[in-house]
Amino acid sequence: MSEYADVSTASTATRRPPAEGTDNYWIREAGKTWKEEDGKQKIHYSQPAPGKRPGAHTDTIVLDTFLAFYEKLEDKQIDIMLEVKDKNLSAVKCVNATLPEKRLSLLEKEWGRYKYTILEKAAADYQSIRTLLKDKSAYPVTEFYRLIEDALATVKRQLLKLAEKYEEVYLLQSLYFYLD
């Protein structure tokens, strides 16, 4: 048995969390080290980048995944630091999705920032978002960002399909499809 395995085994035996070792458990445990002069407790949130080295973060926050985490938080007022490459874009997305007061004008403002990029990359998603925002009584934040996330990934997916179909080895061996 390697030295690493011994350390790992010993660590696991002495540090095993109770059955409720959920995110909330660890947030409470970390909160015990927080002092009043430290200010509001902060946590760091990231999502693993698929196909990249362990510990690598996604370029953007996938909203559905974030909301599944957020909905389980005991303290919705905790300060969440996003570990992501597109910093402000993901921050605005998460704020818009978690605001207690839902205002369609926030999504319309976001749409103004994204719409020409979406139109260029995925015309069908562009039309879907326009239709989605016509209902002034709804606040379709999850579907809005899901369509944006899909549209931004569409071009690369389409090019990969074409490269595979036509067996374009040069493209398939490039790092374009694997690096962001």
Coordinates of C-alpha atoms in Angstrom, one line a residue:
M1 CA 0.0 0.0 0.0
S2 CA 1.4 3.4 -0.9
E3 CA 2.0 6.2 1.5
Y4 CA -0.7 8.2 -0.2
A5 CA -3.2 5.4 0.3
D6 CA -2.3 5.2 4.0
V7 CA -2.8 9.0 4.4
S8 CA -6.0 8.8 2.4
T9 CA -7.4 5.9 4.5
A10 CA -6.5 7.5 7.8
S11 CA -8.0 10.8 6.7
T12 CA -11.2 9.2 5.6
A13 CA -11.5 7.3 8.8
T14 CA -11.0 10.3 11.0
R15 CA -12.8 12.9 8.9
R16 CA -15.8 11.1 7.6
P17 CA -18.8 13.4 7.8
P18 CA -22.0 12.3 9.3
A19 CA -24.7 10.9 7.1
E20 CA -25.9 14.4 6.5
G21 CA -22.5 15.5 5.0
T22 CA -24.3 17.6 2.4
D23 CA -23.2 21.0 1.2
N24 CA -25.2 22.6 4.0
Y25 CA -23.3 20.4 6.5
W26 CA -20.0 21.7 5.3
I27 CA -21.2 25.3 5.1
R28 CA -22.3 25.1 8.7
E29 CA -19.0 23.5 9.7
A30 CA -17.0 26.3 7.9
G31 CA -19.4 28.9 9.4
K32 CA -18.2 27.8 12.9
T33 CA -14.8 29.3 12.0
W34 CA -16.3 32.6 10.9
K35 CA -16.0 35.6 13.2
E36 CA -18.3 38.7 13.3
E37 CA -15.4 40.9 12.2
D38 CA -15.0 38.6 9.1
G39 CA -18.3 39.9 7.8
K40 CA -21.0 37.8 6.1
Q41 CA -19.9 34.2 5.5
K42 CA -18.7 33.5 2.0
I43 CA -18.6 30.3 0.0
H44 CA -17.0 29.5 -3.3
Y45 CA -19.1 27.8 -6.0
S46 CA -17.9 26.1 -9.1
Q47 CA -18.9 23.5 -11.6
P48 CA -16.5 21.0 -13.0
A49 CA -15.5 21.4 -16.7
P50 CA -16.4 18.2 -18.5
G51 CA -13.4 16.6 -20.3
K52 CA -10.9 18.8 -18.5
R53 CA -8.5 18.1 -15.7
P54 CA -10.0 17.6 -12.2
G55 CA -10.5 20.9 -10.5
A56 CA -10.9 22.8 -13.8
H57 CA -14.0 25.1 -13.8
T58 CA -16.6 25.7 -16.5
D59 CA -16.4 28.8 -18.5
T60 CA -20.0 29.8 -17.5
I61 CA -22.4 28.7 -14.8
V62 CA -25.0 26.2 -16.0
L63 CA -28.1 27.7 -14.4
D64 CA -30.1 24.5 -13.9
T65 CA -27.1 23.0 -11.9
F66 CA -26.6 26.2 -9.9
L67 CA -30.3 26.5 -9.0
A68 CA -30.4 22.8 -7.8
F69 CA -27.6 23.7 -5.4
Y70 CA -29.1 27.1 -4.4
E71 CA -32.6 25.7 -3.7
K72 CA -31.1 23.4 -1.1
L73 CA -29.2 26.1 0.8
E74 CA -30.4 26.8 4.3
D75 CA -29.2 30.4 4.2
K76 CA -30.2 32.0 0.9
Q77 CA -28.4 35.2 1.9
I78 CA -25.0 33.7 2.1
D79 CA -22.4 35.4 -0.1
I80 CA -21.6 33.1 -3.0
M81 CA -18.4 33.6 -4.9
L82 CA -18.6 32.1 -8.4
E83 CA -15.4 30.3 -9.7
V84 CA -16.0 30.7 -13.4
K85 CA -14.2 32.3 -16.3
D86 CA -17.0 34.6 -17.5
K87 CA -17.4 36.2 -14.0
N88 CA -19.9 38.9 -14.5
L89 CA -22.1 37.1 -17.1
S90 CA -22.6 34.2 -14.8
A91 CA -23.1 36.5 -11.8
V92 CA -25.9 38.4 -13.5
K93 CA -27.5 35.1 -14.6
C94 CA -27.4 33.8 -11.0
V95 CA -28.7 37.0 -9.5
N96 CA -31.6 37.3 -12.0
A97 CA -32.5 33.7 -11.2
T98 CA -32.5 34.1 -7.5
L99 CA -34.0 37.5 -6.9
P100 CA -37.1 37.4 -4.7
E101 CA -38.8 40.0 -6.8
K102 CA -39.0 38.7 -10.4
R103 CA -39.0 41.5 -13.0
L104 CA -39.2 40.7 -16.7
S105 CA -37.4 43.9 -17.4
L106 CA -34.2 42.3 -16.1
L107 CA -34.5 39.5 -18.7
E108 CA -35.3 42.0 -21.4
K109 CA -32.2 44.0 -20.5
E110 CA -30.1 40.8 -20.7
W111 CA -31.7 40.0 -24.0
G112 CA -30.5 43.3 -25.3
R113 CA -27.0 42.3 -24.5
Y114 CA -27.2 38.8 -26.0
K115 CA -29.6 39.0 -28.9
Y116 CA -27.2 39.8 -31.8
T117 CA -24.8 37.1 -30.7
I118 CA -27.7 34.6 -30.4
L119 CA -29.1 35.6 -33.8
E120 CA -25.7 35.1 -35.4
K121 CA -25.2 31.6 -33.8
A122 CA -28.7 30.1 -33.6
A123 CA -31.6 31.8 -35.4
A124 CA -34.1 29.2 -34.0
D125 CA -33.1 29.9 -30.4
Y126 CA -33.3 33.7 -31.2
Q127 CA -36.9 33.2 -32.2
S128 CA -37.7 31.1 -29.2
I129 CA -36.3 33.7 -26.8
R130 CA -38.3 36.5 -28.6
T131 CA -41.5 34.4 -28.2
L132 CA -40.6 33.5 -24.6
L133 CA -40.3 37.2 -23.6
K134 CA -43.6 38.2 -25.2
D135 CA -45.5 36.9 -22.2
K136 CA -45.3 39.9 -19.9
S137 CA -46.9 38.0 -17.0
A138 CA -44.2 35.3 -16.8
Y139 CA -40.6 35.3 -15.6
P140 CA -39.1 32.4 -17.6
V141 CA -35.5 32.9 -16.3
T142 CA -34.5 29.3 -16.4
E143 CA -35.7 28.7 -20.0
F144 CA -34.3 32.0 -21.1
Y145 CA -30.8 31.2 -20.0
R146 CA -31.1 27.5 -21.1
L147 CA -31.8 28.8 -24.6
I148 CA -28.9 31.2 -24.5
E149 CA -26.5 28.5 -23.2
D150 CA -27.7 26.2 -26.0
A151 CA -27.3 28.8 -28.7
L152 CA -23.8 29.7 -27.6
A153 CA -22.8 26.0 -27.8
T154 CA -24.6 25.4 -31.1
V155 CA -21.9 26.5 -33.6
K156 CA -19.2 24.3 -32.2
R157 CA -21.5 21.3 -32.0
Q158 CA -22.5 21.8 -35.6
L159 CA -18.9 22.1 -36.8
L160 CA -18.0 19.0 -34.9
K161 CA -20.8 17.0 -36.5
L162 CA -19.7 18.2 -40.0
A163 CA -16.1 17.3 -39.2
E164 CA -17.1 13.9 -38.2
K165 CA -19.5 13.4 -41.1
Y166 CA -16.8 14.4 -43.7
E167 CA -14.0 12.8 -41.7
E168 CA -12.0 16.0 -41.6
V169 CA -9.0 14.6 -39.6
Y170 CA -7.3 18.0 -39.4
L171 CA -10.3 19.5 -37.6
L172 CA -11.0 16.4 -35.5
Q173 CA -7.3 16.3 -34.3
S174 CA -7.3 20.0 -33.5
L175 CA -7.9 21.3 -30.0
Y176 CA -10.7 23.5 -31.0
F177 CA -13.4 21.2 -29.8
Y178 CA -11.7 20.5 -26.5
L179 CA -10.5 23.9 -25.4
D180 CA -12.6 26.9 -24.5

